[in-house]
Structures are given as structure tokens and as C-alpha cells.
Coordinates of C-alpha atoms in Angstrom, one line a residue:
M1 CA 55.8 74.5 115.5
S2 CA 56.4 74.9 119.2
H3 CA 59.8 75.0 120.8
V4 CA 59.7 71.3 121.9
D5 CA 58.7 70.0 118.5
I6 CA 62.0 70.4 116.9
H7 CA 63.5 67.8 119.2
E8 CA 60.6 65.5 118.8
L9 CA 60.9 65.9 115.0
A10 CA 64.6 65.4 115.1
A11 CA 64.1 62.1 117.0
Q12 CA 62.3 60.8 113.9
A13 CA 65.2 61.3 111.6
E14 CA 66.2 58.2 109.7
T15 CA 69.6 59.4 108.3
A16 CA 72.7 58.2 110.0
I17 CA 74.6 61.2 108.6
T18 CA 75.7 63.7 111.3
M19 CA 76.5 67.4 111.0
N20 CA 80.1 66.5 111.7
D21 CA 80.1 64.2 108.6
L22 CA 78.8 67.1 106.5
M23 CA 81.2 69.7 107.8
Q24 CA 84.1 67.2 107.3
A25 CA 83.0 66.8 103.7
A26 CA 83.0 70.6 103.2
V27 CA 86.5 70.8 104.6
D28 CA 87.8 67.8 102.5
E29 CA 86.3 69.3 99.3
G30 CA 87.5 72.8 100.1
S31 CA 84.0 74.0 99.5
S32 CA 82.9 77.6 100.4
D33 CA 79.3 76.7 101.5
L34 CA 77.2 73.8 102.6
H35 CA 73.5 73.9 101.9
I36 CA 71.0 71.7 103.8
R37 CA 67.3 71.6 102.7
V38 CA 64.3 69.3 102.8
G39 CA 63.7 67.3 99.6
R40 CA 67.4 67.4 98.5
P41 CA 70.6 65.8 99.5
P42 CA 73.1 68.2 101.2
V43 CA 74.8 70.4 98.5
L44 CA 78.4 71.8 98.5
R45 CA 79.4 74.9 96.7
C46 CA 82.8 74.2 95.2
S47 CA 84.6 76.9 93.2
G48 CA 81.2 78.6 92.6
A49 CA 79.4 75.4 91.4
L50 CA 76.7 73.6 93.4
E51 CA 77.5 69.9 93.8
P52 CA 75.0 67.6 95.6
L53 CA 76.4 64.9 97.9
D54 CA 75.8 61.3 97.1
C55 CA 73.1 60.5 99.7
P56 CA 69.3 60.3 99.9
D57 CA 67.1 63.4 100.0
F58 CA 66.7 64.9 103.4
T59 CA 63.3 64.7 105.2
P60 CA 62.0 67.5 107.5
A61 CA 63.2 65.3 110.5
D62 CA 66.7 65.1 109.0
T63 CA 67.1 68.8 108.7
A64 CA 65.7 69.3 112.2
K65 CA 68.3 66.8 113.5
M66 CA 71.1 68.8 111.9
V67 CA 69.8 72.0 113.6
C68 CA 69.7 70.2 117.0
E69 CA 73.2 69.0 116.6
I70 CA 74.8 72.4 116.2
A71 CA 72.4 75.0 117.7
T72 CA 72.0 76.0 121.3
E73 CA 68.5 76.2 122.9
E74 CA 68.8 80.0 122.7
Q75 CA 69.6 79.8 119.0
I76 CA 66.7 77.4 118.4
A77 CA 64.4 79.8 120.3
E78 CA 65.6 82.6 118.0
V79 CA 64.7 80.6 114.9
E80 CA 61.2 79.9 116.3
K81 CA 60.7 83.6 117.2
N82 CA 62.4 85.4 114.2
G83 CA 62.5 82.7 111.5
G84 CA 66.2 82.5 111.6
A85 CA 69.5 82.7 113.5
D86 CA 73.1 83.3 112.5
F87 CA 76.2 82.3 114.5
G88 CA 79.8 81.3 114.2
L89 CA 80.8 77.7 114.8
A90 CA 84.2 76.1 115.4
F91 CA 84.7 72.6 113.8
S92 CA 87.6 70.9 115.6
E93 CA 90.9 72.5 114.6
A94 CA 90.0 72.2 110.9
A95 CA 87.8 75.2 110.2
R96 CA 85.2 77.6 111.4
F97 CA 81.7 78.0 109.8
R98 CA 79.4 80.9 109.7
V99 CA 76.0 79.3 110.2
S100 CA 72.6 80.6 109.0
I101 CA 69.5 78.5 110.2
F102 CA 66.2 79.5 108.8
K103 CA 62.6 78.4 108.3
E104 CA 61.3 77.8 104.8
R105 CA 57.9 76.2 103.9
H106 CA 57.5 75.4 107.7
N107 CA 60.7 73.3 107.5
Y108 CA 64.3 74.0 108.7
G109 CA 67.1 74.9 106.3
L110 CA 70.8 75.6 106.9
V111 CA 73.6 77.3 105.1
L112 CA 77.2 77.0 106.5
R113 CA 79.8 79.3 105.0
Q114 CA 83.3 77.9 105.6
I115 CA 85.8 80.4 107.0
P116 CA 89.4 79.4 106.1
S117 CA 91.5 78.6 109.0
T118 CA 94.6 80.2 107.5
I119 CA 94.7 83.9 106.8
L120 CA 96.1 84.6 103.3
T121 CA 98.7 87.3 102.6
L122 CA 97.8 90.3 100.4
E123 CA 100.2 88.8 97.7
Q124 CA 98.3 85.5 97.8
L125 CA 95.0 87.5 97.3
G126 CA 96.5 89.3 94.4
L127 CA 96.4 92.8 96.0
P128 CA 99.2 95.3 95.0
E129 CA 101.8 96.7 97.2
A130 CA 100.0 100.1 97.4
V131 CA 97.3 98.5 99.5
H132 CA 99.9 97.3 102.0
E133 CA 101.0 100.9 102.6
L134 CA 97.4 101.9 103.6
L135 CA 97.7 99.7 106.7
Y136 CA 100.2 102.1 108.3
K137 CA 97.9 105.2 108.0
P138 CA 97.2 106.8 111.3
R139 CA 93.5 107.6 110.5
G140 CA 90.8 107.5 107.8
L141 CA 88.2 105.2 106.3
I142 CA 89.2 102.2 104.1
L143 CA 86.3 100.4 102.5
V144 CA 86.3 96.9 101.1
T145 CA 83.3 96.4 98.9
G146 CA 81.7 93.8 96.6
P147 CA 78.8 91.4 96.3
T148 CA 78.1 88.7 98.9
G149 CA 80.6 85.9 98.8
S150 CA 83.3 88.0 97.0
G151 CA 85.9 87.5 99.7
K152 CA 85.6 90.8 101.5
S153 CA 86.0 89.1 105.0
T154 CA 89.1 87.3 103.7
T155 CA 90.7 90.5 102.5
L156 CA 89.9 92.3 105.8
A157 CA 91.3 89.4 107.8
S158 CA 94.5 89.6 105.9
M159 CA 94.8 93.4 106.5
I160 CA 94.0 93.1 110.2
N161 CA 96.6 90.3 110.5
I162 CA 99.3 92.5 109.0
I163 CA 98.5 95.4 111.4
N164 CA 98.4 92.9 114.4
H165 CA 101.8 91.5 113.3
D166 CA 103.6 94.8 112.5
R167 CA 102.1 97.7 114.6
D168 CA 101.5 98.2 118.3
C169 CA 97.8 99.2 118.2
H170 CA 94.6 98.4 119.9
I171 CA 92.4 96.8 117.2
I172 CA 88.7 96.4 117.8
T173 CA 86.7 94.3 115.4
I174 CA 82.9 94.4 115.4
E175 CA 81.3 91.5 113.5
D176 CA 78.1 89.5 113.1
P177 CA 79.2 86.8 113.7
I178 CA 83.0 86.8 114.3
E179 CA 84.6 85.1 111.4
F180 CA 88.3 85.0 111.7
Y181 CA 89.8 84.8 115.2
H182 CA 92.7 87.1 115.7
Y183 CA 95.0 86.5 118.6
S184 CA 97.0 89.5 120.0
K185 CA 100.5 89.6 118.6
K186 CA 102.3 93.0 118.5
S187 CA 98.8 94.6 118.7
L188 CA 96.1 94.1 121.3
V189 CA 93.0 92.7 119.6
T190 CA 89.4 93.0 121.0
Q191 CA 86.7 91.1 119.0
R192 CA 83.1 91.9 119.7
E193 CA 80.1 90.0 118.2
V194 CA 76.9 91.9 117.5
G195 CA 74.0 90.2 119.2
A196 CA 76.2 88.3 121.7
D197 CA 78.5 91.1 123.1
V198 CA 76.8 94.3 122.0
P199 CA 73.3 95.0 120.5
S200 CA 74.2 96.7 117.2
F201 CA 77.1 97.9 115.0
A202 CA 76.4 101.6 115.7
E203 CA 76.3 101.0 119.4
A204 CA 79.6 99.0 119.3
I205 CA 81.4 101.8 117.4
R206 CA 80.2 104.4 119.9
R207 CA 81.4 102.3 122.8
A208 CA 84.7 101.5 120.9
L209 CA 85.6 105.2 120.9
R210 CA 85.8 105.0 124.8
Q211 CA 88.0 102.0 124.6
D212 CA 91.2 103.6 123.4
P213 CA 91.2 102.1 119.9
D214 CA 93.7 102.8 117.1
V215 CA 92.0 100.6 114.5
I216 CA 88.3 99.7 114.2
L217 CA 86.9 97.0 111.9
V218 CA 83.2 97.4 111.2
G219 CA 82.0 94.0 109.7
E220 CA 79.0 95.5 107.9
M221 CA 77.9 99.1 107.3
R222 CA 74.3 98.3 106.6
D223 CA 72.4 101.3 108.0
L224 CA 72.6 105.1 108.3
E225 CA 73.5 105.0 112.0
T226 CA 76.4 102.6 111.4
I227 CA 77.7 104.5 108.4
S228 CA 77.5 107.8 110.3
A229 CA 79.3 106.4 113.3
A230 CA 82.1 104.9 111.1
I231 CA 82.7 108.2 109.3
S232 CA 82.8 110.0 112.7
A233 CA 85.3 107.5 114.1
A234 CA 87.5 107.9 111.0
E235 CA 87.4 111.7 111.4
T236 CA 88.4 111.7 115.0
G237 CA 91.7 110.0 114.4
H238 CA 91.1 106.3 114.0
L239 CA 91.8 104.0 111.1
V240 CA 88.4 102.4 110.3
F241 CA 87.8 99.5 108.0
G242 CA 84.3 98.8 106.7
T243 CA 82.4 96.8 104.1
L244 CA 79.6 97.6 101.8
H245 CA 77.7 95.5 99.2
T246 CA 78.6 97.7 96.3
T247 CA 80.8 97.2 93.2
G248 CA 83.2 99.9 92.1
A249 CA 84.5 103.0 93.9
A250 CA 82.1 105.6 92.5
S251 CA 78.9 103.6 93.3
T252 CA 80.3 103.0 96.9
V253 CA 80.7 106.8 97.4
D254 CA 77.2 107.3 96.0
R255 CA 75.7 104.6 98.2
I256 CA 77.1 106.2 101.4
I257 CA 75.9 109.7 100.5
D258 CA 72.5 108.5 99.3
S259 CA 71.9 106.8 102.6
F260 CA 71.7 110.2 104.3
P261 CA 68.7 112.5 104.2
T262 CA 69.0 115.2 101.4
N263 CA 69.6 118.0 103.8
Q264 CA 72.7 116.3 105.3
Q265 CA 74.2 115.1 102.0
E266 CA 76.3 118.3 101.4
Q267 CA 77.9 117.9 104.8
V268 CA 78.5 114.2 104.4
R269 CA 80.3 114.8 101.0
T270 CA 82.7 117.2 102.8
Q271 CA 83.2 114.7 105.7
L272 CA 83.7 111.8 103.3
S273 CA 86.1 113.7 101.0
M274 CA 88.3 114.3 104.1
S275 CA 88.1 110.9 105.8
L276 CA 88.0 108.4 102.9
V277 CA 91.4 106.9 102.3
A278 CA 90.7 104.1 99.8
V279 CA 88.0 101.9 98.3
I280 CA 88.9 98.4 97.4
S281 CA 86.2 96.7 95.3
Q282 CA 86.4 93.0 94.5
V283 CA 84.7 90.2 92.6
L284 CA 85.5 86.5 92.8
L285 CA 85.7 84.4 89.6
P286 CA 86.2 80.7 88.9
R287 CA 89.7 80.0 87.6
A288 CA 89.8 79.0 84.0
D289 CA 93.4 77.8 84.2
K290 CA 92.4 75.1 86.8
G291 CA 89.3 73.9 85.1
G292 CA 87.0 75.9 87.3
K293 CA 88.7 74.7 90.5
G294 CA 89.5 77.5 92.9
R295 CA 88.8 81.2 92.4
C296 CA 90.7 84.4 91.8
A297 CA 89.7 87.9 92.6
A298 CA 89.6 91.0 90.3
F299 CA 90.0 94.3 92.1
E300 CA 89.2 98.0 91.6
I301 CA 91.3 100.2 93.8
M302 CA 90.7 103.9 94.4
M303 CA 93.2 105.9 96.5
S304 CA 92.2 109.3 97.8
T305 CA 94.0 112.0 96.0
P306 CA 93.3 115.8 95.9
S307 CA 91.5 115.3 92.6
I308 CA 89.3 112.5 94.0
R309 CA 88.6 114.5 97.2
S310 CA 87.3 117.4 95.1
R311 CA 85.1 115.0 93.0
I312 CA 83.4 113.7 96.1
R313 CA 83.0 117.2 97.6
D314 CA 81.6 118.7 94.4
N315 CA 79.2 115.8 93.7
K316 CA 81.1 114.7 90.6
T317 CA 81.5 111.0 91.5
F318 CA 80.9 110.0 87.8
Q319 CA 84.4 111.4 87.1
I320 CA 86.1 109.2 89.7
S321 CA 86.4 106.4 87.1
S322 CA 88.7 108.5 84.8
D323 CA 90.8 109.4 87.9
I324 CA 91.3 105.8 88.7
Q325 CA 92.2 105.1 85.0
T326 CA 95.0 107.7 85.1
G327 CA 96.0 107.0 88.8
A328 CA 98.2 104.0 88.3
K329 CA 101.2 105.8 89.9
Y330 CA 99.2 106.0 93.1
G331 CA 98.4 102.3 93.0
M332 CA 95.0 102.7 91.5
V333 CA 93.5 100.0 89.3
Q334 CA 90.2 99.9 87.3
L335 CA 88.1 96.8 87.7
D336 CA 88.0 96.3 84.0
T337 CA 91.8 96.6 83.7
S338 CA 92.1 94.0 86.5
L339 CA 89.7 91.7 84.6
L340 CA 91.7 92.2 81.4
N341 CA 94.9 91.3 83.0
L342 CA 93.4 88.1 84.6
Y343 CA 92.1 87.1 81.2
A344 CA 95.4 87.8 79.5
E345 CA 97.1 85.6 82.1
G346 CA 94.6 82.8 81.2
K347 CA 93.1 82.8 84.7
I348 CA 89.5 83.7 83.8
S349 CA 87.2 82.9 80.9
Y350 CA 86.2 85.3 78.2
E351 CA 82.6 85.0 79.3
D352 CA 83.5 86.1 82.9
L353 CA 85.6 89.0 81.5
V354 CA 82.6 90.4 79.5
T355 CA 79.8 89.7 82.1
K356 CA 81.8 91.2 85.1
A357 CA 83.2 94.2 83.3
Q358 CA 81.6 97.6 84.2
D359 CA 82.0 98.7 80.6
P360 CA 82.0 95.6 78.4
E361 CA 82.2 97.3 75.0
T362 CA 85.4 99.3 75.9
T363 CA 86.9 96.2 77.6
V364 CA 86.4 94.1 74.4
Q365 CA 87.9 96.9 72.4
K366 CA 90.9 97.1 74.7
L367 CA 91.3 93.3 74.4
K368 CA 91.4 93.6 70.6
E369 CA 94.1 96.2 70.9
M370 CA 96.1 94.0 73.3
M371 CA 95.8 91.1 70.9
G372 CA 96.9 93.4 68.1
E373 CA 93.6 92.9 66.1

């Protein structure tokens, strides 16, 4: 399809539904995502479940019309050239969306992820007080990890909001695209969008070091160059926040070290053992106590202690889990313990407890002990 064709195709759309109608529906239903495809009505993801809207299946012209309503000519050109485009979109005062437009089977498809307009507190997210204390550290690397859609961006936004409110810092966020807008309060906030303001994450971190930052947020540590730049920034006296798509503290450390060539891994272990302050790993689960409406997060929290630093340095990450288990006094929590507590409070289902646990057998055993069986 040539560049002009999308507009010609959109002109043939028969639906009276507009993109604004669909975004309003997403806001009204409190859904996390809106899916638009050819051959189906638009679909909302509410509390983890997919719910089609009550309207006719969309035609290729209908989805093209939706793209034309929200994308700029540059973004449409990017879809034509690369098969996709991602950008942030403000929807009145109600919400912001992270938009992904793509080609599939020669048609256009869209997914809009809703970014909440209010930033939750750490208490509302269910994070312990020990995490709050991390935000006053002068330097180091704090990683928030978990699968896609586990609420990492929400947790980071909450942390940045607290620093912005309480500390006089220069905060630089590097994102693709910018999700939550932070306005300077006690801190000065600079937000840079990869692709629009700067070519890459790694380049943005290197540039940031010349911009007198105190705190740097790296939206995604997806390649060796970015991971390396983030570790260096943490070593040179900055507080660096980053995200990875890993679950659990030990696998996060392994993932970072494994992304380096073998001959550099020894050195990276040493660097990481010195600079890593904490790993917060999270998964989102549907709430059983509200009939599947809404979600709650289970967390694994690893704080850097002399013991954990030596485990990382000596390549004994498999022992990190037992340190977390015995590290409650430092604010550490095992993911499986967090899941057990949520189940005991009636917030999650037994099925989710077992399927999300890292060690299901031990977790079921502990549950029996808790229930006095």
C-alpha cells in the first residue's frame, strides 16, 4: 500500500464510531488496553479479561480510519516503512494512551494501553515502607522488573513522584514513549522521548551525564549498550532506575550479566555487586475478592546486603533466594510469600497462587502449614 492509500481506504469506512468514542469507552470501563483489528469489533481488556464491544466487526477501511484519526503523517509514514509506530497520545484531561499501530495481513491494527491519569502512592500499590527508603539513596541502581503489563511503569511513576515531591534533585526520565507526565515540584524534571528527542536509550544516558542529573530513569534496559550505560551512571554517583522483563531477583541479575560477552562478565559482576541497590519484581493478578474486577500486585523485593553483594560477585546467584527468605528485617520479600499473603487475605485465587509461584510445591506445603493441615 502506498502512503496515500491509507487516506483513500479510510474514506471508504462505513462505521460512524470514532477513535474518541473508543478511547472514551476505555476510560469509562477502566480498561487497561483497547485492541482494534480487522474482522472483529474493538476489544477492551478489563481486569485481565478481553471484552468485545457491542458493535459490528471492523473492516480494513474502518481500522484505516482509526489510524488516520490519531496518527500524524510522520507516524503513518513510519508504519508504511517499518510496519509499525509507537507513540504517546493525550485524550482530553481524562487519560493518556500509549499507542502501537502495526500492519498485520496487509491491514492496519492498533493497541492502545491506557496510562492512568493519577499516580498511585506506594501504599496503594502495596509496596512496603522499606521501598520508600530507597528513594533517598544518593546513588546506585534500582531495578523494577516483571513481564509486560505487570505495572512496572506505574510503580516507577509513583517512585519518581515521591522524589519530585520530597527532594531537590534534577530528575531525567528517558522513555519510549513518555507515559506519565511529571511536572517539576521540589525537583526539576526533564523528560526525554526516545525517537522524538534522542535517538536511543544508550545515547540519552550518555548525554544525561552532562546535564547535571541526580536521578535518571531508564524506561527500558533492552540491549547491552543501555545496560552498560545504566550501570556506569549508577557507579558514578547517580540514582538510576531501570526496568527489565524478568521475574525474580536472581534471574534479573543473571539476565544482566549474561547480556555481556563472557570475557567481561567477571568485571560486570563486580560492578553490579557494588552498584545494585535493590530489585523489585512484580506480577499483576486479577482480584478474587472483587469478582475479578481490578488487579493487585505481588512483589519480590531484594535489598543489597553484604551477603547478596558477595553472591553476585562470586557468581552464586542461585543462593540469592535463600537470602531474600531470611532478609525480612531488611525489607526483603519473596514472591511466593507475597502471593501466599495475598491468597490468605482472599485477594487472589488458589489457581493464580499456584501458577504464579516460583516454587509451587513448597508454596502449597506452606499454605497447608498456615491453614494448620
